[in-house]
GROMACS .gro file of C-alpha atoms in nm:
model
  457
    1MET     CA    1  -4.442   3.218  14.116
    2PRO     CA    2  -4.743   2.997  14.033
    3ALA     CA    3  -4.843   2.795  14.339
    4ARG     CA    4  -5.158   2.640  14.509
    5ILE     CA    5  -5.208   2.730  14.871
    6LEU     CA    6  -5.437   2.525  15.102
    7VAL     CA    7  -5.619   2.752  15.349
    8VAL     CA    8  -5.764   2.549  15.637
    9ASP     CA    9  -5.992   2.737  15.899
   10ASP     CA   10  -6.337   2.645  16.035
   11ILE     CA   11  -6.459   3.006  16.016
   12PHE     CA   12  -6.563   3.083  15.668
   13PRO     CA   13  -6.488   3.475  15.684
   14ASN     CA   14  -6.125   3.386  15.776
   15VAL     CA   15  -6.100   3.149  15.488
   16LYS     CA   16  -6.253   3.407  15.249
   17LEU     CA   17  -6.023   3.681  15.385
   18LEU     CA   18  -5.708   3.481  15.318
   19GLU     CA   19  -5.836   3.364  15.001
   20THR     CA   20  -5.892   3.705  14.867
   21LYS     CA   21  -5.553   3.814  14.970
   22LEU     CA   22  -5.363   3.529  14.830
   23THR     CA   23  -5.567   3.537  14.503
   24ALA     CA   24  -5.454   3.910  14.477
   25GLU     CA   25  -5.097   3.791  14.487
   26TYR     CA   26  -5.174   3.550  14.198
   27PHE     CA   27  -5.171   3.228  14.398
   28ASP     CA   28  -5.414   2.965  14.342
   29VAL     CA   29  -5.623   2.874  14.640
   30VAL     CA   30  -5.791   2.572  14.774
   31THR     CA   31  -5.978   2.562  15.107
   32ALA     CA   32  -6.087   2.317  15.385
   33MET     CA   33  -6.307   2.385  15.686
   34ASN     CA   34  -6.186   2.087  15.892
   35GLY     CA   35  -5.870   1.867  15.949
   36PRO     CA   36  -5.974   1.560  15.792
   37ASP     CA   37  -6.064   1.732  15.457
   38ALA     CA   38  -5.723   1.918  15.470
   39ILE     CA   39  -5.530   1.585  15.526
   40GLU     CA   40  -5.697   1.436  15.229
   41ILE     CA   41  -5.628   1.734  15.009
   42CYS     CA   42  -5.269   1.713  15.100
   43GLU     CA   43  -5.243   1.334  15.047
   44GLN     CA   44  -5.390   1.384  14.678
   45GLY     CA   45  -5.112   1.632  14.613
   46LEU     CA   46  -5.349   1.914  14.549
   47CYS     CA   47  -5.155   2.193  14.725
   48ASP     CA   48  -4.799   2.324  14.748
   49ILE     CA   49  -4.814   2.488  15.103
   50VAL     CA   50  -5.067   2.491  15.387
   51LEU     CA   51  -5.197   2.768  15.601
   52LEU     CA   52  -5.346   2.611  15.891
   53ASP     CA   53  -5.569   2.738  16.183
   54VAL     CA   54  -5.513   2.580  16.503
   55MET     CA   55  -5.843   2.600  16.688
   56MET     CA   56  -6.087   2.378  16.495
   57PRO     CA   57  -6.324   2.116  16.623
   58GLY     CA   58  -6.241   1.739  16.619
   59ILE     CA   59  -5.884   1.743  16.497
   60ASP     CA   60  -5.705   2.067  16.580
   61GLY     CA   61  -5.424   2.230  16.373
   62PHE     CA   62  -5.169   2.078  16.581
   63GLU     CA   63  -5.274   1.720  16.518
   64VAL     CA   64  -5.328   1.785  16.142
   65CYS     CA   65  -4.966   1.918  16.121
   66ARG     CA   66  -4.830   1.623  16.327
   67ARG     CA   67  -5.010   1.383  16.085
   68LEU     CA   68  -4.882   1.571  15.759
   69LYS     CA   69  -4.515   1.573  15.893
   70ALA     CA   70  -4.533   1.210  16.003
   71SER     CA   71  -4.653   1.072  15.662
   72PRO     CA   72  -4.384   1.022  15.388
   73THR     CA   73  -4.644   1.134  15.127
   74THR     CA   74  -4.693   1.468  15.297
   75ALA     CA   75  -4.394   1.538  15.509
   76HIS     CA   76  -4.229   1.769  15.239
   77LEU     CA   77  -4.535   2.000  15.251
   78PRO     CA   78  -4.461   2.343  15.419
   79VAL     CA   79  -4.701   2.427  15.696
   80VAL     CA   80  -4.768   2.777  15.827
   81MET     CA   81  -4.988   2.795  16.129
   82VAL     CA   82  -5.190   3.111  16.129
   83THR     CA   83  -5.390   3.165  16.452
   84ALA     CA   84  -5.504   3.391  16.713
   85LEU     CA   85  -5.313   3.206  16.982
   86ASP     CA   86  -5.021   3.430  17.096
   87GLN     CA   87  -4.852   3.251  17.383
   88PRO     CA   88  -4.487   3.133  17.354
   89SER     CA   89  -4.609   2.795  17.444
   90ASP     CA   90  -4.847   2.779  17.163
   91ARG     CA   91  -4.585   2.872  16.917
   92LEU     CA   92  -4.350   2.610  17.063
   93LYS     CA   93  -4.612   2.341  17.032
   94GLY     CA   94  -4.672   2.443  16.658
   95LEU     CA   95  -4.295   2.422  16.577
   96ASP     CA   96  -4.255   2.092  16.790
   97VAL     CA   97  -4.516   1.914  16.559
   98GLY     CA   98  -4.327   2.022  16.258
   99ALA     CA   99  -4.490   2.361  16.150
  100ASP     CA  100  -4.245   2.570  15.930
  101ASP     CA  101  -4.367   2.887  16.094
  102PHE     CA  102  -4.644   3.016  16.342
  103LEU     CA  103  -4.792   3.344  16.255
  104THR     CA  104  -5.022   3.529  16.501
  105LYS     CA  105  -5.339   3.702  16.386
  106PRO     CA  106  -5.388   3.971  16.282
  107VAL     CA  107  -5.116   3.884  16.036
  108ASP     CA  108  -4.913   4.139  15.855
  109ASP     CA  109  -4.985   4.086  15.481
  110THR     CA  110  -4.633   4.168  15.367
  111ALA     CA  111  -4.477   3.932  15.609
  112LEU     CA  112  -4.709   3.652  15.524
  113MET     CA  113  -4.655   3.682  15.138
  114ALA     CA  114  -4.284   3.679  15.189
  115ARG     CA  115  -4.295   3.383  15.400
  116VAL     CA  116  -4.538   3.210  15.161
  117ARG     CA  117  -4.316   3.297  14.860
  118SER     CA  118  -3.992   3.180  15.035
  119LEU     CA  119  -4.149   2.835  15.136
  120VAL     CA  120  -4.296   2.777  14.794
  121ARG     CA  121  -3.929   2.839  14.637
  122LEU     CA  122  -3.799   2.583  14.882
  123LYS     CA  123  -4.080   2.338  14.799
  124SER     CA  124  -4.032   2.361  14.420
  125VAL     CA  125  -3.669   2.241  14.461
  126THR     CA  126  -3.785   1.946  14.707
  127ASP     CA  127  -4.052   1.852  14.439
  128GLU     CA  128  -3.799   1.800  14.161
  129LEU     CA  129  -3.583   1.596  14.403
  130ARG     CA  130  -3.884   1.382  14.516
  131THR     CA  131  -3.989   1.305  14.158
  132ARG     CA  132  -3.637   1.176  14.066
  133ALA     CA  133  -3.596   0.995  14.401
  134LEU     CA  134  -3.932   0.804  14.366
  135ALA     CA  135  -3.777   0.663  14.049
  136SER     CA  136  -3.502   0.496  14.258
  137ARG     CA  137  -3.743   0.259  14.414
  138ASP     CA  138  -3.745   0.087  14.077
  139TYR     CA  139  -3.372  -0.008  14.151
  140GLY     CA  140  -3.450  -0.175  14.470
  141ILE     CA  141  -3.277   0.067  14.702
  142GLY     CA  142  -3.572   0.128  14.936
  143ASP     CA  143  -3.816   0.407  14.973
  144PRO     CA  144  -3.626   0.743  15.000
  145LEU     CA  145  -3.943   0.935  15.140
  146LEU     CA  146  -3.970   0.684  15.429
  147ALA     CA  147  -3.590   0.728  15.511
  148ALA     CA  148  -3.608   1.096  15.475
  149THR     CA  149  -3.920   1.141  15.689
  150ALA     CA  150  -3.756   0.945  15.990
  151GLU     CA  151  -3.495   1.210  16.027
  152THR     CA  152  -3.495   1.356  16.376
  153GLY     CA  153  -3.314   1.687  16.322
  154GLN     CA  154  -3.054   1.617  16.600
  155ASN     CA  155  -2.677   1.590  16.630
  156ALA     CA  156  -2.634   1.854  16.361
  157SER     CA  157  -2.315   2.061  16.292
  158ILE     CA  158  -2.388   2.419  16.345
  159LEU     CA  159  -2.187   2.742  16.294
  160ILE     CA  160  -2.293   3.054  16.467
  161VAL     CA  161  -2.169   3.368  16.304
  162ASP     CA  162  -2.194   3.646  16.590
  163ASP     CA  163  -1.944   3.885  16.716
  164ARG     CA  164  -2.130   3.972  17.028
  165ALA     CA  165  -2.015   3.735  17.317
  166SER     CA  166  -2.338   3.776  17.512
  167SER     CA  167  -2.528   3.689  17.219
  168HIS     CA  168  -2.340   3.373  17.069
  169GLU     CA  169  -2.272   3.237  17.432
  170ARG     CA  170  -2.660   3.219  17.491
  171LEU     CA  171  -2.728   3.058  17.152
  172GLN     CA  172  -2.426   2.815  17.201
  173SER     CA  173  -2.564   2.712  17.540
  174ALA     CA  174  -2.908   2.659  17.429
  175LEU     CA  175  -2.800   2.443  17.125
  176SER     CA  176  -2.510   2.249  17.260
  177PRO     CA  177  -2.708   1.981  17.443
  178PHE     CA  178  -2.853   1.865  17.113
  179HIS     CA  179  -2.587   1.960  16.838
  180ALA     CA  180  -2.214   2.027  16.771
  181VAL     CA  181  -2.183   2.397  16.775
  182GLN     CA  182  -1.905   2.625  16.666
  183VAL     CA  183  -1.881   3.007  16.672
  184GLU     CA  184  -1.707   3.232  16.448
  185THR     CA  185  -1.685   3.588  16.556
  186ASP     CA  186  -1.506   3.735  16.247
  187PRO     CA  187  -1.761   3.754  15.954
  188ASN     CA  188  -1.477   3.790  15.706
  189HIS     CA  189  -1.369   3.416  15.793
  190ALA     CA  190  -1.716   3.279  15.819
  191LEU     CA  191  -1.770   3.203  15.447
  192LEU     CA  192  -1.438   3.026  15.430
  193ARG     CA  193  -1.530   2.809  15.725
  194VAL     CA  194  -1.849   2.709  15.575
  195THR     CA  195  -1.716   2.608  15.245
  196GLU     CA  196  -1.444   2.415  15.410
  197ALA     CA  197  -1.657   2.226  15.657
  198SER     CA  198  -1.986   2.031  15.612
  199PHE     CA  199  -2.230   2.250  15.843
  200ASP     CA  200  -2.589   2.154  15.852
  201LEU     CA  201  -2.690   2.509  15.960
  202VAL     CA  202  -2.538   2.843  15.982
  203ILE     CA  203  -2.691   3.109  16.224
  204VAL     CA  204  -2.616   3.453  16.115
  205ASN     CA  205  -2.639   3.766  16.337
  206LEU     CA  206  -2.760   4.037  16.100
  207ASP     CA  207  -2.611   4.312  16.327
  208LEU     CA  208  -2.257   4.227  16.287
  209GLN     CA  209  -2.020   4.514  16.353
  210GLY     CA  210  -1.910   4.668  16.021
  211TYR     CA  211  -2.039   4.383  15.817
  212ASP     CA  212  -2.359   4.315  15.625
  213GLY     CA  213  -2.496   3.999  15.764
  214LEU     CA  214  -2.733   3.979  15.466
  215ARG     CA  215  -2.434   3.966  15.220
  216LEU     CA  216  -2.307   3.673  15.407
  217CYS     CA  217  -2.643   3.494  15.392
  218SER     CA  218  -2.663   3.583  15.017
  219GLN     CA  219  -2.304   3.419  14.949
  220ILE     CA  220  -2.382   3.106  15.139
  221ARG     CA  221  -2.704   3.064  14.951
  222SER     CA  222  -2.538   3.124  14.605
  223LEU     CA  223  -2.218   2.923  14.619
  224GLU     CA  224  -2.230   2.579  14.467
  225ARG     CA  225  -2.065   2.413  14.774
  226THR     CA  226  -2.289   2.579  15.038
  227ARG     CA  227  -2.627   2.642  14.873
  228HIS     CA  228  -2.775   2.341  15.045
  229VAL     CA  229  -2.678   2.444  15.394
  230ALA     CA  230  -2.965   2.578  15.597
  231VAL     CA  231  -2.938   2.949  15.698
  232LEU     CA  232  -3.124   3.101  15.994
  233MET     CA  233  -3.090   3.491  16.068
  234ILE     CA  234  -3.134   3.661  16.386
  235ALA     CA  235  -3.237   4.020  16.382
  236GLU     CA  236  -3.397   4.291  16.588
  237ALA     CA  237  -3.788   4.298  16.607
  238GLU     CA  238  -3.795   4.644  16.434
  239ASP     CA  239  -3.565   4.527  16.157
  240ARG     CA  240  -3.856   4.418  15.944
  241THR     CA  241  -3.739   4.526  15.622
  242ARG     CA  242  -3.394   4.334  15.634
  243ILE     CA  243  -3.588   4.026  15.757
  244LEU     CA  244  -3.818   4.024  15.460
  245ARG     CA  245  -3.510   4.101  15.213
  246GLY     CA  246  -3.351   3.792  15.372
  247LEU     CA  247  -3.648   3.569  15.306
  248ASP     CA  248  -3.640   3.704  14.948
  249ILE     CA  249  -3.274   3.594  14.883
  250GLY     CA  250  -3.341   3.249  15.027
  251VAL     CA  251  -3.273   3.260  15.385
  252HIS     CA  252  -3.458   2.971  15.541
  253ASP     CA  253  -3.588   3.102  15.868
  254PHE     CA  254  -3.547   3.371  16.129
  255LEU     CA  255  -3.572   3.465  16.477
  256VAL     CA  256  -3.614   3.815  16.646
  257ARG     CA  257  -3.460   3.938  16.978
  258PRO     CA  258  -3.510   3.854  17.248
  259VAL     CA  259  -3.459   3.492  17.140
  260ASP     CA  260  -3.677   3.241  17.316
  261ARG     CA  261  -3.441   2.944  17.400
  262ASN     CA  262  -3.709   2.681  17.338
  263GLU     CA  263  -3.822   2.840  16.994
  264LEU     CA  264  -3.455   2.852  16.884
  265VAL     CA  265  -3.419   2.478  16.951
  266ALA     CA  266  -3.730   2.389  16.767
  267ARG     CA  267  -3.671   2.608  16.473
  268VAL     CA  268  -3.309   2.482  16.428
  269ARG     CA  269  -3.452   2.120  16.443
  270THR     CA  270  -3.703   2.199  16.174
  271GLN     CA  271  -3.441   2.349  15.952
  272VAL     CA  272  -3.207   2.062  15.991
  273ARG     CA  273  -3.475   1.814  15.941
  274ARG     CA  274  -3.559   1.996  15.609
  275LYS     CA  275  -3.188   2.019  15.504
  276ARG     CA  276  -3.128   1.653  15.562
  277PHE     CA  277  -3.463   1.564  15.388
  278GLY     CA  278  -3.318   1.719  15.086
  279GLU     CA  279  -2.988   1.547  15.131
  280ARG     CA  280  -3.160   1.193  15.152
  281LEU     CA  281  -3.337   1.271  14.831
  282ARG     CA  282  -3.019   1.380  14.646
  283GLU     CA  283  -2.843   1.072  14.781
  284SER     CA  284  -3.133   0.858  14.638
  285VAL     CA  285  -3.111   1.036  14.308
  286GLN     CA  286  -2.742   0.992  14.277
  287ALA     CA  287  -2.767   0.624  14.384
  288SER     CA  288  -3.014   0.551  14.106
  289LEU     CA  289  -2.815   0.742  13.858
  290GLU     CA  290  -2.508   0.523  13.948
  291LEU     CA  291  -2.717   0.214  13.944
  292ALA     CA  292  -2.849   0.304  13.583
  293VAL     CA  293  -2.501   0.301  13.449
  294THR     CA  294  -2.327   0.034  13.678
  295ASP     CA  295  -2.312  -0.331  13.645
  296ALA     CA  296  -2.449  -0.484  13.970
  297LEU     CA  297  -2.222  -0.782  13.974
  298THR     CA  298  -1.881  -0.628  13.898
  299GLY     CA  299  -1.927  -0.263  13.999
  300LEU     CA  300  -1.790  -0.157  13.645
  301HIS     CA  301  -1.990   0.067  13.414
  302ASN     CA  302  -2.246  -0.115  13.207
  303ARG     CA  303  -2.314  -0.147  12.834
  304ARG     CA  304  -2.548   0.141  12.845
  305TYR     CA  305  -2.264   0.372  12.971
  306LEU     CA  306  -2.008   0.225  12.736
  307ASP     CA  307  -2.217   0.288  12.421
  308SER     CA  308  -2.263   0.656  12.497
  309HIS     CA  309  -1.912   0.739  12.619
  310LEU     CA  310  -1.728   0.533  12.351
  311SER     CA  311  -1.892   0.742  12.086
  312ALA     CA  312  -1.818   1.048  12.265
  313LEU     CA  313  -1.457   0.960  12.323
  314PHE     CA  314  -1.418   0.872  11.964
  315ASP     CA  315  -1.567   1.182  11.833
  316GLU     CA  316  -1.334   1.400  12.054
  317ALA     CA  317  -1.026   1.198  11.940
  318SER     CA  318  -1.129   1.249  11.571
  319MET     CA  319  -1.181   1.617  11.613
  320ARG     CA  320  -0.861   1.681  11.791
  321GLY     CA  321  -0.654   1.435  11.598
  322ARG     CA  322  -0.571   1.226  11.926
  323GLN     CA  323  -0.500   0.863  11.978
  324LEU     CA  324  -0.758   0.625  12.113
  325SER     CA  325  -0.734   0.253  12.184
  326VAL     CA  326  -0.997  -0.006  12.273
  327LEU     CA  327  -0.933  -0.348  12.445
  328VAL     CA  328  -1.181  -0.631  12.425
  329LEU     CA  329  -1.114  -0.897  12.719
  330ASP     CA  330  -1.265  -1.230  12.756
  331VAL     CA  331  -1.208  -1.488  13.023
  332ASP     CA  332  -1.100  -1.820  12.873
  333ARG     CA  333  -1.316  -2.100  12.900
  334PHE     CA  334  -1.548  -1.929  13.139
  335LYS     CA  335  -1.846  -2.165  13.074
  336SER     CA  336  -1.644  -2.451  13.216
  337VAL     CA  337  -1.602  -2.247  13.541
  338ASN     CA  338  -1.982  -2.223  13.566
  339ASP     CA  339  -2.039  -2.584  13.464
  340THR     CA  340  -1.776  -2.736  13.706
  341TRP     CA  341  -1.789  -2.503  14.013
  342GLY     CA  342  -2.140  -2.347  13.992
  343HIS     CA  343  -2.252  -1.996  13.901
  344ASP     CA  344  -2.161  -1.860  14.243
  345ALA     CA  345  -1.809  -1.941  14.174
  346GLY     CA  346  -1.827  -1.781  13.818
  347ASP     CA  347  -1.965  -1.474  13.974
  348GLU     CA  348  -1.666  -1.470  14.215
  349VAL     CA  349  -1.442  -1.499  13.931
  350LEU     CA  350  -1.599  -1.231  13.738
  351ARG     CA  351  -1.586  -0.984  14.039
  352GLU     CA  352  -1.204  -1.057  14.089
  353PHE     CA  353  -1.141  -1.040  13.713
  354ALA     CA  354  -1.317  -0.679  13.718
  355THR     CA  355  -1.091  -0.576  14.012
  356ARG     CA  356  -0.770  -0.667  13.845
  357VAL     CA  357  -0.854  -0.487  13.524
  358ARG     CA  358  -0.956  -0.190  13.706
  359ALA     CA  359  -0.647  -0.185  13.904
  360ASN     CA  360  -0.418  -0.194  13.588
  361THR     CA  361  -0.606   0.098  13.412
  362ARG     CA  362  -0.611   0.467  13.456
  363GLY     CA  363  -0.886   0.676  13.612
  364ILE     CA  364  -0.959   0.834  13.269
  365ASP     CA  365  -1.005   0.503  13.101
  366VAL     CA  366  -1.360   0.368  13.051
  367VAL     CA  367  -1.376   0.022  13.186
  368ALA     CA  368  -1.724  -0.159  13.134
  369ARG     CA  369  -1.874  -0.503  13.137
  370PHE     CA  370  -1.969  -0.564  12.779
  371GLY     CA  371  -2.173  -0.872  12.847
  372GLY     CA  372  -2.120  -1.224  12.994
  373GLU     CA  373  -1.745  -1.245  13.083
  374GLU     CA  374  -1.629  -0.971  12.832
  375ILE     CA  375  -1.486  -0.628  12.946
  376VAL     CA  376  -1.416  -0.339  12.728
  377VAL     CA  377  -1.150  -0.088  12.814
  378VAL     CA  378  -1.153   0.250  12.618
  379MET     CA  379  -0.819   0.430  12.666
  380PRO     CA  380  -0.793   0.801  12.547
  381ASP     CA  381  -0.476   0.947  12.424
  382THR     CA  382  -0.333   0.592  12.389
  383ALA     CA  383  -0.160   0.451  12.062
  384LEU     CA  384  -0.191   0.083  11.966
  385ASP     CA  385   0.143  -0.014  12.124
  386GLY     CA  386   0.043   0.175  12.445
  387GLY     CA  387  -0.284  -0.037  12.435
  388GLN     CA  388  -0.090  -0.362  12.387
  389LEU     CA  389   0.136  -0.285  12.685
  390VAL     CA  390  -0.167  -0.228  12.919
  391ALA     CA  391  -0.339  -0.544  12.778
  392GLU     CA  392  -0.020  -0.761  12.840
  393ARG     CA  393   0.007  -0.623  13.193
  394ILE     CA  394  -0.360  -0.717  13.265
  395ARG     CA  395  -0.309  -1.077  13.090
  396GLU     CA  396  -0.009  -1.122  13.326
  397ARG     CA  397  -0.183  -1.019  13.637
  398VAL     CA  398  -0.486  -1.246  13.565
  399GLU     CA  399  -0.252  -1.541  13.515
  400CYS     CA  400   0.000  -1.491  13.785
  401GLU     CA  401  -0.235  -1.547  14.088
  402PRO     CA  402  -0.502  -1.806  14.121
  403PHE     CA  403  -0.866  -1.688  14.170
  404ALA     CA  404  -1.026  -1.764  14.505
  405ILE     CA  405  -1.372  -1.923  14.483
  406HIS     CA  406  -1.626  -2.077  14.731
  407ARG     CA  407  -1.555  -1.786  14.982
  408GLY     CA  408  -1.188  -1.851  14.953
  409THR     CA  409  -1.190  -2.245  15.035
  410ARG     CA  410  -1.070  -2.308  14.680
  411THR     CA  411  -0.879  -2.158  14.397
  412LEU     CA  412  -0.885  -2.156  14.017
  413ASN     CA  413  -0.623  -2.073  13.760
  414VAL     CA  414  -0.774  -1.830  13.520
  415THR     CA  415  -0.644  -1.689  13.201
  416VAL     CA  416  -0.785  -1.408  12.962
  417SER     CA  417  -0.753  -1.341  12.597
  418ILE     CA  418  -0.749  -0.966  12.481
  419GLY     CA  419  -0.803  -0.809  12.147
  420VAL     CA  420  -0.665  -0.456  12.094
  421ALA     CA  421  -0.747  -0.201  11.819
  422ALA     CA  422  -0.661   0.176  11.784
  423ARG     CA  423  -0.857   0.473  11.608
  424GLN     CA  424  -0.755   0.500  11.241
  425ALA     CA  425  -0.779   0.808  11.033
  426ASN     CA  426  -1.045   0.676  10.798
  427ASP     CA  427  -1.268   0.538  11.084
  428GLN     CA  428  -1.617   0.677  11.058
  429ASN     CA  429  -1.744   0.570  11.400
  430ALA     CA  430  -1.647   0.414  11.729
  431GLY     CA  431  -1.811   0.094  11.627
  432GLU     CA  432  -1.535   0.028  11.355
  433VAL     CA  433  -1.272   0.029  11.638
  434LEU     CA  434  -1.460  -0.190  11.839
  435LYS     CA  435  -1.529  -0.429  11.570
  436ARG     CA  436  -1.159  -0.441  11.496
  437ALA     CA  437  -1.073  -0.519  11.862
  438ASP     CA  438  -1.344  -0.783  11.880
  439GLU     CA  439  -1.190  -0.949  11.568
  440ALA     CA  440  -0.847  -0.938  11.727
  441LEU     CA  441  -0.990  -1.114  12.048
  442TYR     CA  442  -1.129  -1.383  11.820
  443ARG     CA  443  -0.787  -1.444  11.679
  444ALA     CA  444  -0.630  -1.456  12.022
  445LYS     CA  445  -0.896  -1.724  12.111
  446SER     CA  446  -0.818  -1.912  11.788
  447ASP     CA  447  -0.449  -1.898  11.836
  448GLY     CA  448  -0.464  -2.076  12.170
  449ARG     CA  449  -0.604  -1.817  12.426
  450ASN     CA  450  -0.416  -1.651  12.699
  451ARG     CA  451  -0.262  -1.407  12.461
  452VAL     CA  452  -0.283  -1.058  12.344
  453VAL     CA  453  -0.351  -0.983  11.970
  454ALA     CA  454  -0.353  -0.635  11.813
  455ALA     CA  455  -0.551  -0.546  11.514
  456ALA     CA  456  -0.337  -0.458  11.210
  457ALA     CA  457  -0.308  -0.090  11.153
   0.00000   0.00000   0.00000
């Protein structure tokens, strides 16, 4: 897949070697010979993944990675450290500062390319989420990137799928001080447990007795309910083919035996952070979508939502020959509430009015604030007489109990007028039904308010 790789190394031959290999695999390559230049390139959004040397003058690779992962602008960038350092302490330090992987030179070309492709795929998903989530700032719900970057990767819910007691006991012992860890020894039950619970991470032993661990990984990654769960596989060092295959099908990370306790903790933390980063972005996108179609004061749908859904419901009812009713409700003398008691009191009345309307309608009904003190209710599969019954129930519910204002220190008697109309066979569009309901509302106002009037069939 097309992607731009940033190669960072202060030794020119090393840069050219990696550039040649990556270009041969159809990646675009940009280069930097020092830490500050690398950070600047990343901040400008000019790369998709960073291959980073550790030993550089000035700012070393560890510090570059730490800065990238600490910044909301660049925290989503995958970083792979490629270095001659080969001590476990070096690998752990790289993972601790946020690196997604730590590869020791000389690097196996096949393994490097598999890792790069895997991380590029993950980043492409994150990029789409980031773009959508950034739009949520326009709705005043905060900076989603700042919140996502603050994630610590601790206190995760983890499932270990491993039928070897000696193996899963060591894994559980290492992770339990930081996370809530469960073990499943029967791989046939593992997928069911993952779909039923909300795990942040699943660790799968590829060497399950009589069962293909890669198949379980693939199923977790493909099901709608579990596709966002992070997956970490554990394999034997010589099982290179299956490790590469796992990365190809979407497994997020791997460890080879013997498993280093500290590296396990660090890799789990990294994957949990990345998983929750994506969750925060998805939550931000969902919140912005809800705000786009929700009235901020009442919590009902807004006019934009009503316009699109009324037409869709009308078209479906017309096509299937089904009933459809529309109610237009208006609080009586609402202007006097604002003039006498203030706009804060008016807002309290509208919120309570919306609550009572919603409580007396069905889940399939569309209830939307039409503007000002007007609410429109669209009722699928409901004839005119059924619409009248619901309207009368709402009218009574509004009239029967005074509305609290000024934070409950006072109450007001409030009434509502309601116009009702139903789809007719000769109606050409939803606007005709809405217009008749609005005209019926006008008659209810003219006839003395606090009443329900149905449009003539």
